[in-house]
PDB file of C-alpha atoms and ligand atoms in Angstrom:
ATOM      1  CA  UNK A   1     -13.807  -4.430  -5.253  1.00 54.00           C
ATOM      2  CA  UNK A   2     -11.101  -6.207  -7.263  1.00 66.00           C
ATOM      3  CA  UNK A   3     -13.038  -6.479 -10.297  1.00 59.00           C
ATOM      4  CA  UNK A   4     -13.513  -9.947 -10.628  1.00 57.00           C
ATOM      5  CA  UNK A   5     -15.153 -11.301  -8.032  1.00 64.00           C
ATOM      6  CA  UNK A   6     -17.058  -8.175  -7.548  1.00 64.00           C
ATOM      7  CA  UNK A   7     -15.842  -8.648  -3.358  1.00 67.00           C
ATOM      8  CA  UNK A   8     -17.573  -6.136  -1.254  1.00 55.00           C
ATOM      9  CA  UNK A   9     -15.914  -3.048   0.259  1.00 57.00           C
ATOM     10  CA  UNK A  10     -18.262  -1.283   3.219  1.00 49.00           C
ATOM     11  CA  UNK A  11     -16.765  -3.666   5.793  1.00 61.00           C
ATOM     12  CA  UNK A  12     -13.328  -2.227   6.299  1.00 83.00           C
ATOM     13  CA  UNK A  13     -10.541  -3.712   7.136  1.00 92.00           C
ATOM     14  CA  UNK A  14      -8.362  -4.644  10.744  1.00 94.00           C
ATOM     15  CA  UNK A  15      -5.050  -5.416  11.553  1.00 94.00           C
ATOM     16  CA  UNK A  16      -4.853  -6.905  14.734  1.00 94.00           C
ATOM     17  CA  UNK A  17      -1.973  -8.608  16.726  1.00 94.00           C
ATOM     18  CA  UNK A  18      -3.041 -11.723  19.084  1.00 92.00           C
ATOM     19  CA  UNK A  19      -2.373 -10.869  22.885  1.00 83.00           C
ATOM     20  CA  UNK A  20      -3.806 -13.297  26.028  1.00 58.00           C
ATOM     21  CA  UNK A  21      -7.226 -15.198  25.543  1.00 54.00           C
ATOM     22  CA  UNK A  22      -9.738 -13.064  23.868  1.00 49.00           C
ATOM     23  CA  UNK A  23      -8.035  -9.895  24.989  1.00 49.00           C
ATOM     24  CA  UNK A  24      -6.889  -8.900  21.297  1.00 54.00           C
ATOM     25  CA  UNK A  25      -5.160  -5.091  20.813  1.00 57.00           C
ATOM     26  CA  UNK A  26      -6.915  -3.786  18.100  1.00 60.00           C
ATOM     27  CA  UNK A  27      -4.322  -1.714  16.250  1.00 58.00           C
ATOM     28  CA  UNK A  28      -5.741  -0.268  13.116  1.00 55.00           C
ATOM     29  CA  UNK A  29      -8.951   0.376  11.085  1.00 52.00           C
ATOM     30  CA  UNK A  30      -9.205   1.299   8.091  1.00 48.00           C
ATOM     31  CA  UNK A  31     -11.254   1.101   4.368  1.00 45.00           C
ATOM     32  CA  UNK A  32     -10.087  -0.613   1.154  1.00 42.00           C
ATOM     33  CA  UNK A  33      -7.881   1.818  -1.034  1.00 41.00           C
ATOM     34  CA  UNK A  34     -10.904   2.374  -3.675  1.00 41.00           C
ATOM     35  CA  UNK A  35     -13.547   3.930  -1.174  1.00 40.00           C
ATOM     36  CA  UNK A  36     -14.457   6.963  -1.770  1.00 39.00           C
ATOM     37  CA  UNK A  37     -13.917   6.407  -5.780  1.00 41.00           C
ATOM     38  CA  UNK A  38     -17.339   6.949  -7.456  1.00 39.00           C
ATOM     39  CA  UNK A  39     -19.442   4.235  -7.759  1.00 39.00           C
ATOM     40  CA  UNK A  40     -20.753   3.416 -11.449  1.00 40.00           C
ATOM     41  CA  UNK A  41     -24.331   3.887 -11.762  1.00 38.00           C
ATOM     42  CA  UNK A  42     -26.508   3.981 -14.979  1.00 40.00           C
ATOM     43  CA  UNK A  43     -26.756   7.383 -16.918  1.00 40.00           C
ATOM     44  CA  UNK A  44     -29.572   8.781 -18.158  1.00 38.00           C
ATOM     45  CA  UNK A  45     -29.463  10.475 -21.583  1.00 41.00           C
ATOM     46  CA  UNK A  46     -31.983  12.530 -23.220  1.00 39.00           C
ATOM     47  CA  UNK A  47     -32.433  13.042 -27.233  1.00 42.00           C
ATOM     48  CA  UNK A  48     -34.401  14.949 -28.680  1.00 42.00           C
ATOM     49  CA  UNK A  49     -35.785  12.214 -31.941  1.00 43.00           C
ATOM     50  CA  UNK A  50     -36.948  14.466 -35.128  1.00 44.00           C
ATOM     51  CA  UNK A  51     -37.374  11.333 -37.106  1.00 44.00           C
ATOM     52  CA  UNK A  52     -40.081   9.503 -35.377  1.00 42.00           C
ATOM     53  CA  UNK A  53     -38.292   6.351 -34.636  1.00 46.00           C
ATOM     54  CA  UNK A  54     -37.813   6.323 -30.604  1.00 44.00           C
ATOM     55  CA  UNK A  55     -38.167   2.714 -29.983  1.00 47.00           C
ATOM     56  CA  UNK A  56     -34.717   2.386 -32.225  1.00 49.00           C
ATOM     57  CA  UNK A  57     -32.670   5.373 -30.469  1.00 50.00           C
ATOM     58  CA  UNK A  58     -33.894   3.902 -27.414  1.00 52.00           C
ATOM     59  CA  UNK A  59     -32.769   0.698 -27.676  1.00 56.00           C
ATOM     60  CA  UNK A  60     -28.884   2.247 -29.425  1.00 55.00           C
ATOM     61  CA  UNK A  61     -28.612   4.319 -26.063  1.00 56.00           C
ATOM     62  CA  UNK A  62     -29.285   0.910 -23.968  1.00 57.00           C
ATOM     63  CA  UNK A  63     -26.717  -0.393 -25.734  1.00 59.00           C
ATOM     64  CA  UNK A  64     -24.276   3.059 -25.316  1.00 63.00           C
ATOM     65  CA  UNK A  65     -25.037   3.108 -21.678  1.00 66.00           C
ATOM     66  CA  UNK A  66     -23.665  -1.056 -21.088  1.00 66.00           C
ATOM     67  CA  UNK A  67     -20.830   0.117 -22.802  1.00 71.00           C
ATOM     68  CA  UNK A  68     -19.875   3.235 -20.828  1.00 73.00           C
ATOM     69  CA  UNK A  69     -20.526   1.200 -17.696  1.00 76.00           C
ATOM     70  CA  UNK A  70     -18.520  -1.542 -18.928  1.00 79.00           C
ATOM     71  CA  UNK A  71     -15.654   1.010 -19.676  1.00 84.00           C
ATOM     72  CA  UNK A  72     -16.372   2.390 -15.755  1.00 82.00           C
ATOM     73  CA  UNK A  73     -15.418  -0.760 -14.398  1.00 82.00           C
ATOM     74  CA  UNK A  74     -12.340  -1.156 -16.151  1.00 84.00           C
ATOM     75  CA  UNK A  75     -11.182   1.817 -15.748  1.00 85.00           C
ATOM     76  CA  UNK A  76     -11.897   1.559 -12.062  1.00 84.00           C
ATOM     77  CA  UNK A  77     -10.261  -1.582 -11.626  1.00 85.00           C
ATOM     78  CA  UNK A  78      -7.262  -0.591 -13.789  1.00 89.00           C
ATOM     79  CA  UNK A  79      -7.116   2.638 -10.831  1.00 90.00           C
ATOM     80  CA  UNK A  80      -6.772   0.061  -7.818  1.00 92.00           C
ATOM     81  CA  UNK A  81      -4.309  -2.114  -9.496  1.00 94.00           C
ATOM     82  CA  UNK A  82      -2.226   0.827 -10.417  1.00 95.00           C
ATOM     83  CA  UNK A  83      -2.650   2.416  -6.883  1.00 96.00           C
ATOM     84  CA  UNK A  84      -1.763  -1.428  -5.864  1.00 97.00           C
ATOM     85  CA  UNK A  85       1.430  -1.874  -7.944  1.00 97.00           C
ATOM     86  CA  UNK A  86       2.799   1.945  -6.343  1.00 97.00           C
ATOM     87  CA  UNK A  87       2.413   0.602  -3.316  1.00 97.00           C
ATOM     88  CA  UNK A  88       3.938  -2.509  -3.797  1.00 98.00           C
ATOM     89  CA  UNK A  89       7.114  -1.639  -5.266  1.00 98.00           C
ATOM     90  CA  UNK A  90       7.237   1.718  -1.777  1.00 98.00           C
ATOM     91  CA  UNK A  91       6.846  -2.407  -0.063  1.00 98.00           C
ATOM     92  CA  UNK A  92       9.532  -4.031  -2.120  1.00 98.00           C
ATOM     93  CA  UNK A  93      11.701  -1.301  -0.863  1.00 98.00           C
ATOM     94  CA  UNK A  94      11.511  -1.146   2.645  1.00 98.00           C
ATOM     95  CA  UNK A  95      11.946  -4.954   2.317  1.00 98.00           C
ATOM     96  CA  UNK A  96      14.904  -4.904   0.652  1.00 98.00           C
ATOM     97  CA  UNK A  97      16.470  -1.709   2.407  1.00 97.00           C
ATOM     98  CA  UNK A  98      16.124  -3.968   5.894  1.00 97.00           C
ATOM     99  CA  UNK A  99      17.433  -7.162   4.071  1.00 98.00           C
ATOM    100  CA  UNK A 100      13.916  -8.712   4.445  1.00 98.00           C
ATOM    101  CA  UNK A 101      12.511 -11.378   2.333  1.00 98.00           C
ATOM    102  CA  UNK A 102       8.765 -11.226   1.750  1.00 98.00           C
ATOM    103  CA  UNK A 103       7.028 -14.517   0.760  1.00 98.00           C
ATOM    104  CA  UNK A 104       3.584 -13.873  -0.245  1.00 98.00           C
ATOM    105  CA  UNK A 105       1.844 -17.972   0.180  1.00 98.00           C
ATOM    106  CA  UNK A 106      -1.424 -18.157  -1.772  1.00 98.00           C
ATOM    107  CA  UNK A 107      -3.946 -20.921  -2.075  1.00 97.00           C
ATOM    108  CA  UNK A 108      -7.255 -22.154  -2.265  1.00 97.00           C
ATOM    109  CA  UNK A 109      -8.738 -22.340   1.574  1.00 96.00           C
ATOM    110  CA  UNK A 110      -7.809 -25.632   3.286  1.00 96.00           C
ATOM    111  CA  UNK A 111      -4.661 -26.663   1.434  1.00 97.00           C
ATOM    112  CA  UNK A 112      -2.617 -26.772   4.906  1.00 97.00           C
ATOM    113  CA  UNK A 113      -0.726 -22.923   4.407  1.00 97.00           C
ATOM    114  CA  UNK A 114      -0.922 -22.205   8.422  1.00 97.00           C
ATOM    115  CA  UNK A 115      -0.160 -25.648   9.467  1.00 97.00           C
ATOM    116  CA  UNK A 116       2.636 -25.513   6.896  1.00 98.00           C
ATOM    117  CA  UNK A 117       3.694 -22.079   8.484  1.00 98.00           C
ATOM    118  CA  UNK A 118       3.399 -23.256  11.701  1.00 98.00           C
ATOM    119  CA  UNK A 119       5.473 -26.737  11.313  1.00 98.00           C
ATOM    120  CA  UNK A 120       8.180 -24.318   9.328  1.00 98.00           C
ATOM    121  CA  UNK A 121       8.807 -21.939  11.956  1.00 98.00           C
ATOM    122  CA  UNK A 122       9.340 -24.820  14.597  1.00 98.00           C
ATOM    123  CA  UNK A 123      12.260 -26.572  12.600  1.00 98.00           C
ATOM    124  CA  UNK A 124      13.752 -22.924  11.688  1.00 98.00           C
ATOM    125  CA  UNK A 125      13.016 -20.702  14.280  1.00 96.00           C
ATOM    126  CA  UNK A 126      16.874 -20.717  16.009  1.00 96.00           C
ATOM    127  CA  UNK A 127      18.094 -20.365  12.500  1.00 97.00           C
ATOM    128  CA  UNK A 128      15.905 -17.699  10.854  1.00 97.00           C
ATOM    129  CA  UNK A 129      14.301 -14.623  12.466  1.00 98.00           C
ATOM    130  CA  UNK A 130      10.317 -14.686  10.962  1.00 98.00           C
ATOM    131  CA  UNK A 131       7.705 -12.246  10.915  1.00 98.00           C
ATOM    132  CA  UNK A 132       4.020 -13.530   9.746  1.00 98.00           C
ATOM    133  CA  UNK A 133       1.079 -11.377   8.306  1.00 98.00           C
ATOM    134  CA  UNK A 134      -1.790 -13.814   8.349  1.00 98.00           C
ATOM    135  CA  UNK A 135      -4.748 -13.185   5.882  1.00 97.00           C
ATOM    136  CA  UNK A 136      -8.393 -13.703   6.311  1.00 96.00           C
ATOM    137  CA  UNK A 137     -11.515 -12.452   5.823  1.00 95.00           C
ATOM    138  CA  UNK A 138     -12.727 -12.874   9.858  1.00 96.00           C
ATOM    139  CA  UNK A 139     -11.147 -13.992  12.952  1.00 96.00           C
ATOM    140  CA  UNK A 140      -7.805 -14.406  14.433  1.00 96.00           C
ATOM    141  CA  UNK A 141      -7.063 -17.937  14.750  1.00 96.00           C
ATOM    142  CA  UNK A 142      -4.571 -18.654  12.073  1.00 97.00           C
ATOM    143  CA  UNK A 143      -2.648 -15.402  13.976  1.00 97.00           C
ATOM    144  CA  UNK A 144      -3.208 -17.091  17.314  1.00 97.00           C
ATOM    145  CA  UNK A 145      -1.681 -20.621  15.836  1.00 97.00           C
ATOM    146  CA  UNK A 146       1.739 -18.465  14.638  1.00 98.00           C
ATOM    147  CA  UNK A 147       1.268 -16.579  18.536  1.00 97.00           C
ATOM    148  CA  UNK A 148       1.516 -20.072  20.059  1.00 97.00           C
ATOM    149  CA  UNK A 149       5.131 -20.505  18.428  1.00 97.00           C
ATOM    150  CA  UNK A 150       6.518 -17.398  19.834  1.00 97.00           C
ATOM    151  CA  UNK A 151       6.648 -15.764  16.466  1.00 98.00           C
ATOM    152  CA  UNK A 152       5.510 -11.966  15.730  1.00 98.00           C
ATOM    153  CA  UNK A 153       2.709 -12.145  13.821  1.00 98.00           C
ATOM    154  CA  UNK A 154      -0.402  -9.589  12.572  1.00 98.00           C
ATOM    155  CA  UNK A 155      -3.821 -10.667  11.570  1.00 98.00           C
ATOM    156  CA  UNK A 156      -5.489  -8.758   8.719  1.00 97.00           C
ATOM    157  CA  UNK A 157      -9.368  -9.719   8.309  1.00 96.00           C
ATOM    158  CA  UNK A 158     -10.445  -8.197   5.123  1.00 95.00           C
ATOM    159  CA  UNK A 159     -14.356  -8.347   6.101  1.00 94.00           C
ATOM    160  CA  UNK A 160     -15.716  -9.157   2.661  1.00 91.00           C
ATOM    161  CA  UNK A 161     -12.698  -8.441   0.510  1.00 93.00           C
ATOM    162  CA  UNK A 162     -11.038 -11.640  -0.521  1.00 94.00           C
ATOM    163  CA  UNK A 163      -7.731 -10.679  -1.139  1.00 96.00           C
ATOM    164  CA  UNK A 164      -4.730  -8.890   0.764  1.00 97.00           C
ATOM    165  CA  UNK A 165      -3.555  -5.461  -1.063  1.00 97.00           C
ATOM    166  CA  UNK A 166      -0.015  -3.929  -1.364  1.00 97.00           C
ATOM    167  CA  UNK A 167      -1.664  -1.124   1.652  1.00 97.00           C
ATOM    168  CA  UNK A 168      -3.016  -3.562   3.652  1.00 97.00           C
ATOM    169  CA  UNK A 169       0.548  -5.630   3.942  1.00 98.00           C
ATOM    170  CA  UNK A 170       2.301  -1.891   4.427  1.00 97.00           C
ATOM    171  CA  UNK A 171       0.512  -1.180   7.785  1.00 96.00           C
ATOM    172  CA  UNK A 172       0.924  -4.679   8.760  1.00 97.00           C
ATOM    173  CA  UNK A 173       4.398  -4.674   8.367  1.00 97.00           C
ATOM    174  CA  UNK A 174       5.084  -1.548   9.910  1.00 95.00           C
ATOM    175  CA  UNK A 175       3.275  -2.984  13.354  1.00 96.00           C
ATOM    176  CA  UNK A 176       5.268  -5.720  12.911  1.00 96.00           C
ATOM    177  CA  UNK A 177       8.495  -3.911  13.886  1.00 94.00           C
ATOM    178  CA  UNK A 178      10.507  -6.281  10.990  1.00 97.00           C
ATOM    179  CA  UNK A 179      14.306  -6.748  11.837  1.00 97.00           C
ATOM    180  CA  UNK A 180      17.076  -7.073   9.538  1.00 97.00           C
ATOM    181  CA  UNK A 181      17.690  -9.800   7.638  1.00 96.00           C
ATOM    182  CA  UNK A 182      14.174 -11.319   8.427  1.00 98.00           C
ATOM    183  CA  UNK A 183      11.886 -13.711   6.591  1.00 98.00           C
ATOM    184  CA  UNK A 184       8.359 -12.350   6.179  1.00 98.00           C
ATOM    185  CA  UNK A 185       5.330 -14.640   5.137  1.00 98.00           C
ATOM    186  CA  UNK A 186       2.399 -13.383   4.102  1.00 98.00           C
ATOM    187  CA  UNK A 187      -0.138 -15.758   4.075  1.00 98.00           C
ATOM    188  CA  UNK A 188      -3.122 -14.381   1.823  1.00 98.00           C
ATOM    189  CA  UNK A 189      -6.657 -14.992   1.915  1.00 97.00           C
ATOM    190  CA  UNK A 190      -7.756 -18.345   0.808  1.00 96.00           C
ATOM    191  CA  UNK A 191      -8.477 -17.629  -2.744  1.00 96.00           C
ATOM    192  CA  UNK A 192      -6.973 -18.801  -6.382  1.00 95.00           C
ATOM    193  CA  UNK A 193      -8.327 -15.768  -8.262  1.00 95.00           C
ATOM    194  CA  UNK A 194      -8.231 -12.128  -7.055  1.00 94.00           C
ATOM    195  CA  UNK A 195      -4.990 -12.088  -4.545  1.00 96.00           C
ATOM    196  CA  UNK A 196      -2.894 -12.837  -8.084  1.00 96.00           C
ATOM    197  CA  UNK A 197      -3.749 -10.074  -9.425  1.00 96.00           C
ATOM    198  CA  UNK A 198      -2.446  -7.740  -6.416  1.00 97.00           C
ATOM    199  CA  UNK A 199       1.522  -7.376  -6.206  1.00 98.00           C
ATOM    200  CA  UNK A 200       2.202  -7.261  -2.229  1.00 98.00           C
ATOM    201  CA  UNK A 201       5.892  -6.025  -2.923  1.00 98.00           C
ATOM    202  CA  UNK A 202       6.844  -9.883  -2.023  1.00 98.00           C
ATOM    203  CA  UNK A 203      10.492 -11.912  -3.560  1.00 98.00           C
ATOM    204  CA  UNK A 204       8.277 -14.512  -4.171  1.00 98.00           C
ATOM    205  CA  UNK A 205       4.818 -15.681  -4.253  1.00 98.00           C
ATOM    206  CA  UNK A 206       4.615 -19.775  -3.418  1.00 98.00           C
ATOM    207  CA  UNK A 207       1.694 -21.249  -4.310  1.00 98.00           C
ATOM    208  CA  UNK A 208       0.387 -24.363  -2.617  1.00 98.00           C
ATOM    209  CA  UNK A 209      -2.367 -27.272  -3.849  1.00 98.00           C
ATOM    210  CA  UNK A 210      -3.084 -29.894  -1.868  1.00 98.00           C
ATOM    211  CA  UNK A 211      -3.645 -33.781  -3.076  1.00 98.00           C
ATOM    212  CA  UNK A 212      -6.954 -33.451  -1.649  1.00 98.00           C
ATOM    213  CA  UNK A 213      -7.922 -30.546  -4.813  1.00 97.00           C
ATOM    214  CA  UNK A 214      -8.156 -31.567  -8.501  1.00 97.00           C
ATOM    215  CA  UNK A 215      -4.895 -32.466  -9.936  1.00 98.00           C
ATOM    216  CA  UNK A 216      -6.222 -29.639 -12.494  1.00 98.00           C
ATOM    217  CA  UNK A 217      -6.436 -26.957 -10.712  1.00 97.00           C
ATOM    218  CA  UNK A 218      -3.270 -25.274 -12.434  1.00 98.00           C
ATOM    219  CA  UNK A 219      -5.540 -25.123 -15.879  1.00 98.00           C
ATOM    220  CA  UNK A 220      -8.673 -23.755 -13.764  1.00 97.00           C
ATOM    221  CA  UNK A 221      -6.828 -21.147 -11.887  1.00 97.00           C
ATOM    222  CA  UNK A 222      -3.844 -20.313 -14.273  1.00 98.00           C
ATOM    223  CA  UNK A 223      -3.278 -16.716 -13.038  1.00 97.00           C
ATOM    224  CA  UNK A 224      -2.038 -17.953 -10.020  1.00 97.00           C
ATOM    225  CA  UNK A 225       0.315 -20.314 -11.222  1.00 98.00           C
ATOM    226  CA  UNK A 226       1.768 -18.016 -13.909  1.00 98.00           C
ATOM    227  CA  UNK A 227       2.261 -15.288 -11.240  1.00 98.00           C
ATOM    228  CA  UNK A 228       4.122 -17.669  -8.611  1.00 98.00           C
ATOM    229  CA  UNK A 229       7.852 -18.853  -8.496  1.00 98.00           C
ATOM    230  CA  UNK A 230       7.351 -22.166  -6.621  1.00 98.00           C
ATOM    231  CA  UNK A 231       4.284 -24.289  -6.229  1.00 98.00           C
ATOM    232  CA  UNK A 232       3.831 -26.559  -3.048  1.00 98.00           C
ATOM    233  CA  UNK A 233       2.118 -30.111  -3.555  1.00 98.00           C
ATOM    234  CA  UNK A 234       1.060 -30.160   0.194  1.00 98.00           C
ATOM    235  CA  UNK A 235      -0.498 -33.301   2.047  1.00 98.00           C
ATOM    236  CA  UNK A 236       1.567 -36.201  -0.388  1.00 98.00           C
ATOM    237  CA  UNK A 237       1.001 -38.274   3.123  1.00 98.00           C
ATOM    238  CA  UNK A 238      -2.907 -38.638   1.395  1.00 98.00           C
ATOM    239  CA  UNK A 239      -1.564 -39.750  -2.039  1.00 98.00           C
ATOM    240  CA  UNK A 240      -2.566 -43.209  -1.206  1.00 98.00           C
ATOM    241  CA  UNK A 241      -6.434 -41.948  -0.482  1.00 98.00           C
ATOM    242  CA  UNK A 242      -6.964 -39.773  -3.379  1.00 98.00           C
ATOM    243  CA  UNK A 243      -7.054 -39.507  -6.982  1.00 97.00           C
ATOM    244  CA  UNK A 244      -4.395 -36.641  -7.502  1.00 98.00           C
ATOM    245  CA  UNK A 245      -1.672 -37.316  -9.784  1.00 98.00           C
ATOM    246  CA  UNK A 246       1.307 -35.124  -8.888  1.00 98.00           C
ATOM    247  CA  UNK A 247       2.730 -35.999 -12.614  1.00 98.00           C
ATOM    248  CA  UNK A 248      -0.134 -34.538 -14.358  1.00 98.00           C
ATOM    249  CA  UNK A 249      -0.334 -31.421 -11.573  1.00 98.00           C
ATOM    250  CA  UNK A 250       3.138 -30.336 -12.383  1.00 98.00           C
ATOM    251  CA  UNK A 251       2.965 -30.948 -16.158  1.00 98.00           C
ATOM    252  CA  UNK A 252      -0.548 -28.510 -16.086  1.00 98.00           C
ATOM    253  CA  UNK A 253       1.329 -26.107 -13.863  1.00 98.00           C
ATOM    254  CA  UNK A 254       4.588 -26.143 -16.381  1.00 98.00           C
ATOM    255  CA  UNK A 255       2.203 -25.451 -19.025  1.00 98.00           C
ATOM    256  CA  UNK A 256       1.277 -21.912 -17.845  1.00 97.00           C
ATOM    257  CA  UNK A 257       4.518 -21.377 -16.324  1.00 98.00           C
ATOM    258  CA  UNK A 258       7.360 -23.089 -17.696  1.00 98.00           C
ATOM    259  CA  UNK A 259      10.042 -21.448 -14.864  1.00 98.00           C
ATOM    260  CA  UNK A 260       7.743 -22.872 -11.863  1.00 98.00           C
ATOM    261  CA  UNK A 261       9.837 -24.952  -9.289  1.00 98.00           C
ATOM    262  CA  UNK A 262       7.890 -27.782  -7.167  1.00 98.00           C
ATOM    263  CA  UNK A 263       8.410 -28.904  -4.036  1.00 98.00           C
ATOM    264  CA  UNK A 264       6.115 -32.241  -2.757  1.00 98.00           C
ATOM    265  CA  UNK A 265       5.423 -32.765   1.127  1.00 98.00           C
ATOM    266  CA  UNK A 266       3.745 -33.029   4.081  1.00 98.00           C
ATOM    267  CA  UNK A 267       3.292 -30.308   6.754  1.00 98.00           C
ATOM    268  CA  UNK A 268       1.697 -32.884   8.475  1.00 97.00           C
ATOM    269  CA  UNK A 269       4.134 -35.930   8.654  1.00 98.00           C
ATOM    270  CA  UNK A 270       7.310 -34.206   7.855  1.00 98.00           C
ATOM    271  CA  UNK A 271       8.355 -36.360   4.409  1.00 98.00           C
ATOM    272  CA  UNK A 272       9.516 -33.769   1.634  1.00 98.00           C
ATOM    273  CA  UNK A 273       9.863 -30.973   4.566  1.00 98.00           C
ATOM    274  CA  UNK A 274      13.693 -30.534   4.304  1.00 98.00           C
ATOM    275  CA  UNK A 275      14.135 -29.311   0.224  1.00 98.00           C
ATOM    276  CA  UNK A 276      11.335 -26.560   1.329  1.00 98.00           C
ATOM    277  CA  UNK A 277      13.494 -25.781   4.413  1.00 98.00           C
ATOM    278  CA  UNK A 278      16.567 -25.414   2.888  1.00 98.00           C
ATOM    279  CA  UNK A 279      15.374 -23.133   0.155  1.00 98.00           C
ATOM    280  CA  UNK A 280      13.900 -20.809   2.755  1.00 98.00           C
ATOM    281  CA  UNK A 281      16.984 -20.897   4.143  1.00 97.00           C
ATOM    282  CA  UNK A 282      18.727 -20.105   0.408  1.00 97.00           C
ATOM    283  CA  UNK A 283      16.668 -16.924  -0.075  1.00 96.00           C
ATOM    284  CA  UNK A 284      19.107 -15.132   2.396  1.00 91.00           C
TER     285      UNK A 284
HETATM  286 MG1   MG B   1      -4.742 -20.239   7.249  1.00 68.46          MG
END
């Protein structure tokens, strides 16, 4: 549960690397970091009423009992983000003790992040050693896309959670094997709320929009542009089609993060390709 959404958490969670066909070796199991905390359920108090007026006392400890529960879920959700954050800075470390940089890629589903990934580790791969964790609730076809380019990569599903955790990216890292000196993307679950609230131990967090999305989707979803360091405009080859206006995008996304740095392109045709690339390439 990550608190906002609510996201289940009975499902579990596997980390999986692609092998031949359907033959997949299933590394690892395990539940989200908040099972086994206790659930909050409604409490029952009894009061003894000398003065008669039960309907009134009845309806204060309705009101008493919201609150508490209210307080619950906070307080729950302030334990997994704190349990989150420790575990994010143990990732930071490792990271930065092998000379690793982590990229943590967030975005609404469908904005192009694996075909981006994919096209990115073509033009670099003699250049820059990459590792991938790919993100998603079921199946492993965005870690079978990354397989096809010769590249190490680990699928997470998350089941019904809809966000990758600090844990999550530790145990996928580890079965990654990560060499010095390495880039590492994470590409999260296709979401623009929860995953910005959970620190993976990343350099930087890149967030990418495509044209095809409202040009306002850095007012809707401003946690996630606040929390990033660059912000992709992906699929600019559609510009013609749609109604986006990259002007009034970036000017939204500047407004809830002043430091954010754009890059415009297309994974698809290529144009705007080389600024991201030689970034990447600056981060080491
Ligand atoms: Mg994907």
């Amino acid at each position: 549960m990550c608190g906002t959404c609510g996201c289940g958490h009975d499902d579990g969670v596997h980390i999986r690397k692609p092998g031949n066909g359907n033959e997949h070796e299933h590394i690892h199991t395990h539940n989200h970091e908040h099972d086994g905390l206790p659930h909050s359920h409604p409490h029952t108090h009894t009061h003894s009423h000398d003065d008669g007026h039960e309907h009134h006392h009845h309806h204060e400890d309705e009101l008493a009992g919201h609150h508490h529960h209210h307080d619950r879920e906070i307080r729950l959700e302030q334990d997994v983000l704190h349990k989150n954050n420790l575990l994010a800075e143990r990732n930071r470390g490792y990271f930065e003790g092998l000379g690793v940089i982590a990229i943590n890629m967030v975005s609404a589903p469908g904005s192009g992040k694996t075909t981006l990934l994919e096209r990115t580790i073509e033009a670099l791969k003699n250049e820059i050693p990459f590792f991938i964790i790919e993100g998603d609730q079921q199946t492993m076809h965005d870690a079978e896309r990354i397989h096809a380019t010769g590249t190490p990569v680990v699928q997470v599903n998350t089941g019904s959670g809809c966000h990758l955790d600090a844990g999550m990216v530790n145990k996928a890292a580890r079965e990654l094997e990560l060499t010095e000196n390495a880039i590492l993307i994470i590409e999260n679950v296709g979401n623009l709320v929860c995953p910005s609230m959970f620190d993976l131990g990343e350099a930087y967090r890149v967030v990418i929009i495509s044209v095809t999305e409202g040009d306002d989707k850095p007012l809707k979803y401003p946690d996630m542009f606040r929390t990033s360091d660059l912000c992709i405009i992906n699929k600019t080859d559609l510009l013609p089609y749609v109604d986006f206006d990259t002007g009034r995008a970036k000017d939204y996304a500047l407004r809830v993060n002043h430091k954010l740095k754009f890059f415009e392109l297309s994974a698809r045709s290529g144009e705007g390709m080389e600024a991201w690339h030689e970034w990447l390439k600056g981060t080491r």
